[in-house]
CSV table of C-alpha atoms in Angstrom, one decimal:
chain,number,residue,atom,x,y,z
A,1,UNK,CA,51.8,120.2,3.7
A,2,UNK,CA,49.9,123.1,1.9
A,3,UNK,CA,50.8,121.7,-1.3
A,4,UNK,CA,49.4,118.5,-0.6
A,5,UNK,CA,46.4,117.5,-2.4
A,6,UNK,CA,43.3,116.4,-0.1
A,7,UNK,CA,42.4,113.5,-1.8
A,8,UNK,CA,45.3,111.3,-1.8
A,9,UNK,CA,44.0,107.3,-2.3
A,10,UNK,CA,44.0,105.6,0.7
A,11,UNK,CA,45.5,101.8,0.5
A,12,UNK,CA,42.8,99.7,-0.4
A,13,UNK,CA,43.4,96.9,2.7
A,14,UNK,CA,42.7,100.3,4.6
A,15,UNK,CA,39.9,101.3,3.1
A,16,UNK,CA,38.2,97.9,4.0
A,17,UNK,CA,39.1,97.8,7.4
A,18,UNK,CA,37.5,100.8,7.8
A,19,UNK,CA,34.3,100.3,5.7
A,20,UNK,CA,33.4,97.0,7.7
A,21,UNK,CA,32.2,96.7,11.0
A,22,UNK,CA,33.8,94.0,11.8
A,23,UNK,CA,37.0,94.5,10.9
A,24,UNK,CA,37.4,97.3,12.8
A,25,UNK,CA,36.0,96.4,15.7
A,26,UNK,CA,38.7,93.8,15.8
A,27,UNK,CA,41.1,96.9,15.1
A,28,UNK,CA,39.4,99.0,17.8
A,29,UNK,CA,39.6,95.9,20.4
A,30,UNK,CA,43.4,95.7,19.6
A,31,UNK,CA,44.7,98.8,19.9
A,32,UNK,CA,42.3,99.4,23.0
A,33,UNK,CA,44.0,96.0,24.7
A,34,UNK,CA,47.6,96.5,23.3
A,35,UNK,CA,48.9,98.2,26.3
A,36,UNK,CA,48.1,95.3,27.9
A,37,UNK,CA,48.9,92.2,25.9
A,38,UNK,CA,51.9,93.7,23.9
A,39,UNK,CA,54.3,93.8,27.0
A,40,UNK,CA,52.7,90.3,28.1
A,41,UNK,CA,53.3,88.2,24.9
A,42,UNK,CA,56.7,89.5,24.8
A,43,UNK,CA,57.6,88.7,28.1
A,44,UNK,CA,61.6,87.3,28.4
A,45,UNK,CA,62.7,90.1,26.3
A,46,UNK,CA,65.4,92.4,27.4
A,47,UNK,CA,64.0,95.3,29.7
A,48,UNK,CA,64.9,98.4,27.4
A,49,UNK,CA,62.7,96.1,24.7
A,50,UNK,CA,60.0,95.5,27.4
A,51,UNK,CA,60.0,99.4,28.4
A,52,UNK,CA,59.5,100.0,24.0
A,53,UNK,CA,57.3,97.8,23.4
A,54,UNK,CA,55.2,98.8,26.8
A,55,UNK,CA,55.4,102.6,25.1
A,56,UNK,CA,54.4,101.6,21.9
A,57,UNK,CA,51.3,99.3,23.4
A,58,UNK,CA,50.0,102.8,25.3
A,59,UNK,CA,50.4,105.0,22.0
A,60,UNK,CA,48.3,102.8,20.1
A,61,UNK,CA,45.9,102.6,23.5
A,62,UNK,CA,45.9,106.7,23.2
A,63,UNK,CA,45.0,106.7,19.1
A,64,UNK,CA,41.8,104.6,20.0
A,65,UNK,CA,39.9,107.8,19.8
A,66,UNK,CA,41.3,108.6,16.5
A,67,UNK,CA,40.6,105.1,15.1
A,68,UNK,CA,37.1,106.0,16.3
A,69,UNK,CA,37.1,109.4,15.0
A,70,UNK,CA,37.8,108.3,11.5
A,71,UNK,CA,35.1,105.7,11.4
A,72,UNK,CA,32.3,108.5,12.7
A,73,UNK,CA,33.6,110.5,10.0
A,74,UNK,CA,33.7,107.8,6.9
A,75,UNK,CA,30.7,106.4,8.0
A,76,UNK,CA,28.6,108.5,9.9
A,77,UNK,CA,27.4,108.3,14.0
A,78,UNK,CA,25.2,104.9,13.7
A,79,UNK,CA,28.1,103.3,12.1
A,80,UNK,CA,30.6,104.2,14.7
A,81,UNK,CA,28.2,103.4,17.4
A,82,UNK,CA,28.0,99.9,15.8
A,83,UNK,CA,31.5,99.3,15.7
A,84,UNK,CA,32.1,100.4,19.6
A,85,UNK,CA,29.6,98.2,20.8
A,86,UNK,CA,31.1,95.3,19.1
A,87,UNK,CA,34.5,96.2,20.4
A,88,UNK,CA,33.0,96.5,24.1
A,89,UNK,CA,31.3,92.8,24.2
A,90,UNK,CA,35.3,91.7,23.0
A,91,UNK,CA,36.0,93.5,26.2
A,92,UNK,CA,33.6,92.3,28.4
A,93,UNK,CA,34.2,88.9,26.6
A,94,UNK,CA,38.2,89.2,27.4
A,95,UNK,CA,37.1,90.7,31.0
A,96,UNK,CA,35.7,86.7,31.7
A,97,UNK,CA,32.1,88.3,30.8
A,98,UNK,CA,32.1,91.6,33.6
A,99,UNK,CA,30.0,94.4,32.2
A,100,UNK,CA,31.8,97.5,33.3
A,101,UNK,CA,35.0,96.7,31.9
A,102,UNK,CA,32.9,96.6,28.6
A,103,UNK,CA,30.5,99.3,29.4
A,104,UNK,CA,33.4,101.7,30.7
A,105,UNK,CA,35.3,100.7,27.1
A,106,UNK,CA,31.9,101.6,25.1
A,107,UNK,CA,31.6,105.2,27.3
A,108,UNK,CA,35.1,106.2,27.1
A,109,UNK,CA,36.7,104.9,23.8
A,110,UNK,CA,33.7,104.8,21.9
A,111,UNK,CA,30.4,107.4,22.9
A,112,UNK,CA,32.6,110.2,24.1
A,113,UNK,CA,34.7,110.1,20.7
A,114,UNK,CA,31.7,109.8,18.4
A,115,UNK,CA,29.9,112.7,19.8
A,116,UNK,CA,33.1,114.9,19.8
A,117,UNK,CA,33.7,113.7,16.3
A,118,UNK,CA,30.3,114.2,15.1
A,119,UNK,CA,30.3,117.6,16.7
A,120,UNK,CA,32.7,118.8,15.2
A,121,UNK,CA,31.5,118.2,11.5
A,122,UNK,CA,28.5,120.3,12.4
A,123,UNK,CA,29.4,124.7,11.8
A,124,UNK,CA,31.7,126.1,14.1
A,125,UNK,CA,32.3,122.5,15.0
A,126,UNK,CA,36.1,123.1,16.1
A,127,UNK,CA,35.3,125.2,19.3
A,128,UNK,CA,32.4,123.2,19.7
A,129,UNK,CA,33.4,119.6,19.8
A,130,UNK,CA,36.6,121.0,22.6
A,131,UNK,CA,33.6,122.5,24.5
A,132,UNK,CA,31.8,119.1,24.5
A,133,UNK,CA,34.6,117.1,24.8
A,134,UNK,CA,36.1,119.2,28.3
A,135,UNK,CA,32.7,118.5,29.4
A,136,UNK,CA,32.2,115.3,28.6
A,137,UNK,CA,35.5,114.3,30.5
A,138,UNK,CA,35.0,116.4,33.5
A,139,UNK,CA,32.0,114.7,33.9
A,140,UNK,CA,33.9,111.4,33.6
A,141,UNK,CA,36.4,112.3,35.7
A,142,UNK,CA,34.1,113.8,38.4
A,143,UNK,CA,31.4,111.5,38.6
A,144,UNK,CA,33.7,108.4,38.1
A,145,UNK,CA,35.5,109.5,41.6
A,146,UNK,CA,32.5,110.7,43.7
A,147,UNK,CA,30.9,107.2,42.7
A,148,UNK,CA,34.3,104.9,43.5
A,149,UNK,CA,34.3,107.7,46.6
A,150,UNK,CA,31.0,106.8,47.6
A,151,UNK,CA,31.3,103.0,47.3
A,152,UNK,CA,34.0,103.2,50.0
A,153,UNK,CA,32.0,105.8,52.5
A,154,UNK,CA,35.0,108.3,51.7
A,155,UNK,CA,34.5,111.6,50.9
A,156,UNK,CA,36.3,113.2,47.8
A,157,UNK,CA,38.9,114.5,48.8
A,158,UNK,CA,39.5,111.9,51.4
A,159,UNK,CA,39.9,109.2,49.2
A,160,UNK,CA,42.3,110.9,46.3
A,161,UNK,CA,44.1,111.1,49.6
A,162,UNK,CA,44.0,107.5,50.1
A,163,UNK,CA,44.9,107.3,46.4
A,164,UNK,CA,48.3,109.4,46.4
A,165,UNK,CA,49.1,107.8,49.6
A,166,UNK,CA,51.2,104.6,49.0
A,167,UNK,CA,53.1,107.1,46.6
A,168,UNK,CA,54.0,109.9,49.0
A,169,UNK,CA,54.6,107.4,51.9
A,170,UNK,CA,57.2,105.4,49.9
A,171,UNK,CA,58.7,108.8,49.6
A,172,UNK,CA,58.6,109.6,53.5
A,173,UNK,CA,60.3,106.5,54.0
A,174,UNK,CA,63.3,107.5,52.3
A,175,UNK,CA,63.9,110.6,54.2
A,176,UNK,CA,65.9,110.8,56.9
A,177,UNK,CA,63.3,111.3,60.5
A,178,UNK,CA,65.1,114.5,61.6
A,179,UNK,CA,64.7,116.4,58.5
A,180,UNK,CA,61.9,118.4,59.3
A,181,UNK,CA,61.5,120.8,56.5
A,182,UNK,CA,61.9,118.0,54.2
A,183,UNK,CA,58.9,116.5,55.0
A,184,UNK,CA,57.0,119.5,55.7
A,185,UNK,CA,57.5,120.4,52.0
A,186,UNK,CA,56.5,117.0,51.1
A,187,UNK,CA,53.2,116.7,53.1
A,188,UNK,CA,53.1,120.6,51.1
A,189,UNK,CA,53.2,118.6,47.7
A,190,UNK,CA,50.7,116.1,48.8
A,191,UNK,CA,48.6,118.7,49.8
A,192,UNK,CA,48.5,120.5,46.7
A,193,UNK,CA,47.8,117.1,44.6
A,194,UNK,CA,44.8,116.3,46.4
A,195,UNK,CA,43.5,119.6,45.7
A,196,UNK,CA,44.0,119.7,41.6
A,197,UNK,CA,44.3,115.7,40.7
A,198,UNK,CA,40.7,115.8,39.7
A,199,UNK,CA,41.4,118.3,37.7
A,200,UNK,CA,44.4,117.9,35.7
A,201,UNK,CA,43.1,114.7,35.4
A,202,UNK,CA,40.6,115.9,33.2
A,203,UNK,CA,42.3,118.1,31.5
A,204,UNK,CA,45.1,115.2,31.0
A,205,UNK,CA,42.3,113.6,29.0
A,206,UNK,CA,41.1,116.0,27.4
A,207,UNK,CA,44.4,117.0,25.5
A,208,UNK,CA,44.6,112.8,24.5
A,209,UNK,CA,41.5,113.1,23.3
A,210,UNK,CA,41.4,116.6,21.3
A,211,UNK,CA,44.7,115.2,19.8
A,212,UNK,CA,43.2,112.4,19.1
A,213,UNK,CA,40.2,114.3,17.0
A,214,UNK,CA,42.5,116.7,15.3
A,215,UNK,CA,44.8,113.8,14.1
A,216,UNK,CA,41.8,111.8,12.9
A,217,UNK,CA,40.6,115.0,11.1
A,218,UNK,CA,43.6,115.9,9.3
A,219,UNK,CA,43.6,112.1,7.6
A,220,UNK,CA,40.1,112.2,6.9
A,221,UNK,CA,40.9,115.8,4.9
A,222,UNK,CA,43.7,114.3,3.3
A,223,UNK,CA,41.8,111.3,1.8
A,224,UNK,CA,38.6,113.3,1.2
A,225,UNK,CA,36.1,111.9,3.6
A,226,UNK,CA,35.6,114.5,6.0
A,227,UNK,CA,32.7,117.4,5.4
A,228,UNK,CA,32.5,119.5,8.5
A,229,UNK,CA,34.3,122.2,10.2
A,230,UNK,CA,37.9,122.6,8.3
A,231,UNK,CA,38.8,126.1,10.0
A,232,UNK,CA,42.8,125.6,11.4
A,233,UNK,CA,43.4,125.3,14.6
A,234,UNK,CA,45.4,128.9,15.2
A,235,UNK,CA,41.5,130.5,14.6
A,236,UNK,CA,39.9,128.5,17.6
A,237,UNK,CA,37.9,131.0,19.8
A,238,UNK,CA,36.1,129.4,22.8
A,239,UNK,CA,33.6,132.4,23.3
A,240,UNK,CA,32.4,134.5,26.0
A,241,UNK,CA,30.3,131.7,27.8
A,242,UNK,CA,34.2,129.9,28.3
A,243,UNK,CA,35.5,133.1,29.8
A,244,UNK,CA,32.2,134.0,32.1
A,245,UNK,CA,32.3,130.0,33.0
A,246,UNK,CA,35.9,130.1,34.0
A,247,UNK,CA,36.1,133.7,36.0
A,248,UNK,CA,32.5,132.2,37.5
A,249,UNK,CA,34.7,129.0,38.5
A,250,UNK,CA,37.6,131.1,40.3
A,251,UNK,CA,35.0,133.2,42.1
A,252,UNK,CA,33.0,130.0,43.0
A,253,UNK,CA,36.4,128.3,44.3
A,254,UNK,CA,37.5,131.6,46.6
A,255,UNK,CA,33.9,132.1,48.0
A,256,UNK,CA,32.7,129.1,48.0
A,257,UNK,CA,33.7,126.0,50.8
A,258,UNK,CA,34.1,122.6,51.3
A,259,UNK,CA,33.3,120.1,47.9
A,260,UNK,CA,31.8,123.2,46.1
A,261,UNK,CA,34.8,125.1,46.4
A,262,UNK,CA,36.8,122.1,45.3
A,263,UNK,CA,34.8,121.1,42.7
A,264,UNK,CA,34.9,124.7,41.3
A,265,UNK,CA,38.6,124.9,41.6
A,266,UNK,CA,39.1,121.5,39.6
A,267,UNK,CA,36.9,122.6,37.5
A,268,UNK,CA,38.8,126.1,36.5
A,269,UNK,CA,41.6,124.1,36.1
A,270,UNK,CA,39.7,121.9,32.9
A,271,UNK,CA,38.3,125.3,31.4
A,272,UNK,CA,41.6,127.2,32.0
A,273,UNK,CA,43.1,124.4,30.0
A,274,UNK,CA,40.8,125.4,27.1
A,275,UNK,CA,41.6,129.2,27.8
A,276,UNK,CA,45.3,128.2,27.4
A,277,UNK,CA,44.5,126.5,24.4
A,278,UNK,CA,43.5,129.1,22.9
A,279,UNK,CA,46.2,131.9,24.3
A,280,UNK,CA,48.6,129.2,22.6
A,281,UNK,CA,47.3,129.8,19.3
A,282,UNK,CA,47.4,133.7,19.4
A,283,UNK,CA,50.7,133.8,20.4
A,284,UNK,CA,51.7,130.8,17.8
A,285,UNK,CA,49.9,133.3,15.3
A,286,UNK,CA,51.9,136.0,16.1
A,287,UNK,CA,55.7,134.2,16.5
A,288,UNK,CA,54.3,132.9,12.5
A,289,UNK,CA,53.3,136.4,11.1
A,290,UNK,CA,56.7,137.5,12.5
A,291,UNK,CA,59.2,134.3,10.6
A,292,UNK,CA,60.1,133.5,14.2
A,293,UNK,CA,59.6,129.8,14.0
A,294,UNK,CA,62.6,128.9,16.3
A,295,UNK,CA,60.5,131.1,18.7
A,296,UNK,CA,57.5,129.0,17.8
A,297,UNK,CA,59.5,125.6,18.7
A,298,UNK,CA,60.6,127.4,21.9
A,299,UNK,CA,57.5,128.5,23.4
A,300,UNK,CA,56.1,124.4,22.4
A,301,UNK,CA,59.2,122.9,24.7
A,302,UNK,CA,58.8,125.3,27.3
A,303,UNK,CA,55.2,124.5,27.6
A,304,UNK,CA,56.3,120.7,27.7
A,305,UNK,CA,59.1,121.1,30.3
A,306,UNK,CA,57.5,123.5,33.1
A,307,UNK,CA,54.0,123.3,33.9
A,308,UNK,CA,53.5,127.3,35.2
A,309,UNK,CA,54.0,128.7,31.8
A,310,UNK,CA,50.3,127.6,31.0
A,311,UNK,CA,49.6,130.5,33.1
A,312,UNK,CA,50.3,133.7,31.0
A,313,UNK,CA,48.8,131.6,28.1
A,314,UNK,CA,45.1,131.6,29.9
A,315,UNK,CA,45.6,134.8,30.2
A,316,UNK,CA,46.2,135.7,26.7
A,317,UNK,CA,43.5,133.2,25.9
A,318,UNK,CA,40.9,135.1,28.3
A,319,UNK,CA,41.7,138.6,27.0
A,320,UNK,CA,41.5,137.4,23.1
A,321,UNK,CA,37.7,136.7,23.9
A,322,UNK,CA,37.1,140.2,24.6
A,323,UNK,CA,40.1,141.7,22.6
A,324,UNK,CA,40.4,139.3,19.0
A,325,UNK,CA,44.4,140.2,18.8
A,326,UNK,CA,44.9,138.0,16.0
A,327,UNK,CA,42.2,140.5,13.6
A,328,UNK,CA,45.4,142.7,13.4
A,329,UNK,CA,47.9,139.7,12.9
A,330,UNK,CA,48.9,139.7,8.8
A,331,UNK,CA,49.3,136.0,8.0
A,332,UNK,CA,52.7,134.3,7.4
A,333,UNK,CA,53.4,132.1,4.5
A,334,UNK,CA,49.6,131.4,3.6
């Protein structure tokens, strides 16, 4: 990959797709839309086929951002602004003419990307655009459920209780009525996801989405159209305002009570996300300098299978703020 040389020629149908509004606003529409219309065209098929194709229809839905991305970075923020409004009013055109569906598709798939993108072409644009972008989406995510919350005279955490509940009941149902502790741990479980949904919601969307700009990035660097930020991921530091927001967050969520404490809570959960972030690339740093890739792939699938190893990586991420462990790390390989 190092030996690679930047500024490969990208295929020339490519090139045009991307150079014209149009074009790939039609591309944009598509992939935004295949989730949906893949698995329905191809209805008949076998299910394993239907199951594929369904999985192939959301990755293309998740690159949207990317697809985005690119186009903010080949042809600068007005460009990509164009090109997301004309791939909301297909939206709302395919919606039978309802606004939000558009609007939502213009907010989500097309502002939030562009301004992350365009952040992080500006200096120190790597921390800076995952800053922005946590934000941006733990607004989203917040405001989005206080607002469908409100609309139904529920309270917050009421109504991500009315959410979850068709899925734990279906659950209850199954379980034999005289096994107590069964269900006691269950309501438990139910308990617990009303109290972090919101935010590992968020932070769901926020790992898409940063994947999403640091794919896009590393095709704009290999085809030469990308002049920002090019620092490597393994050197992101969030910076002291991250860790005196997130200890802030926990204090907020122990002191505080009611929909401030839960807000706080959900939002330590987005910002220790972040933190984690960055204790993963100090301790992939390290595992490099030392030739222990295996060690490397290890600590990637352990990450993936079982959730409560994020937790000794906020950590690490929290104390390189203060403590900068990889300025004593030799690099490995270049």
């Amino acid at each position: 990959m190092d030996n690679q040389t930047p500024n490969q020629v990208m295929p020339a149908a490519v090139a045009y797709v991307l150079s014209h509004r149009l074009p790939c606003a039609a591309l944009m529409l598509v992939m935004m839309m295949a989730a949906v219309w893949l698995p329905v065209l191809l209805q008949g098929l076998p299910p394993f086929l239907i199951m594929l194709i369904a999985t192939l229809g959301l990755g293309l839905h998740i690159l949207t951002p990317a697809l985005i991305a690119l186009i903010t970075f080949g042809g600068g923020l007005m460009f990509g602004i164009h090109v997301a409004a004309l791939a909301a009013v297909g939206v709302t055109v395919l919606a039978g003419f309802a606004v939000l569906p558009g609007l939502m598709a213009f907010v989500v798939y097309g502002l939030i990307p562009i301004a992350a993108a365009a952040t992080m072409m500006r200096n120190d644009g790597v921390k800076r655009s995952a800053q922005l972008l946590a934000l941006l989406m733990g607004a989203l995510v917040f405001f989005g459920l206080m607002i469908t919350a409100m609309m139904q005279d529920l309270g917050l955490r009421e109504f991500i209780g009315q959410m979850l509940m068709p899925m734990f009941d279906e659950v209850q149902t199954q379980m034999p009525a005289s096994d107590v502790e069964a269900r006691q741990m269950l309501e438990q479980a139910r308990q617990t996801m009303i109290s972090v949904l919101p935010g590992l919601l968020a932070l769901g969307l926020w790992f898409a989405w940063w994947g999403d700009m640091v794919f896009a990035r590393n095709i704009a660097l290999r085809y030469n159209f990308y002049t920002g930020d090019a620092s490597g991921l393994l050197d992101l530091r969030l910076g002291k305002a991250m860790a005196y927001a997130f200890l802030g967050l926990l204090l907020l969520t122990n002191l505080g009570a009611g929909d401030l404490s839960y807000f706080a809570a959900n939002a330590a959960i987005l910002s220790g996300g972040l933190l984690a972030t960055q204790g993963v690339a100090v301790v992939h740093s390290w595992l490099k300098a030392k030739g222990l890739n295996f060690s490397i792939a290890l600590m990637y699938l352990m990450l993936l299978i079982w959730s409560v190893m994020i937790v000794p990586f906020v950590i690490v991420g929290l104390l390189d703020i203060w403590f900068d462990y990889r300025r004593n790390i030799p690099a490995a390989g270049g």
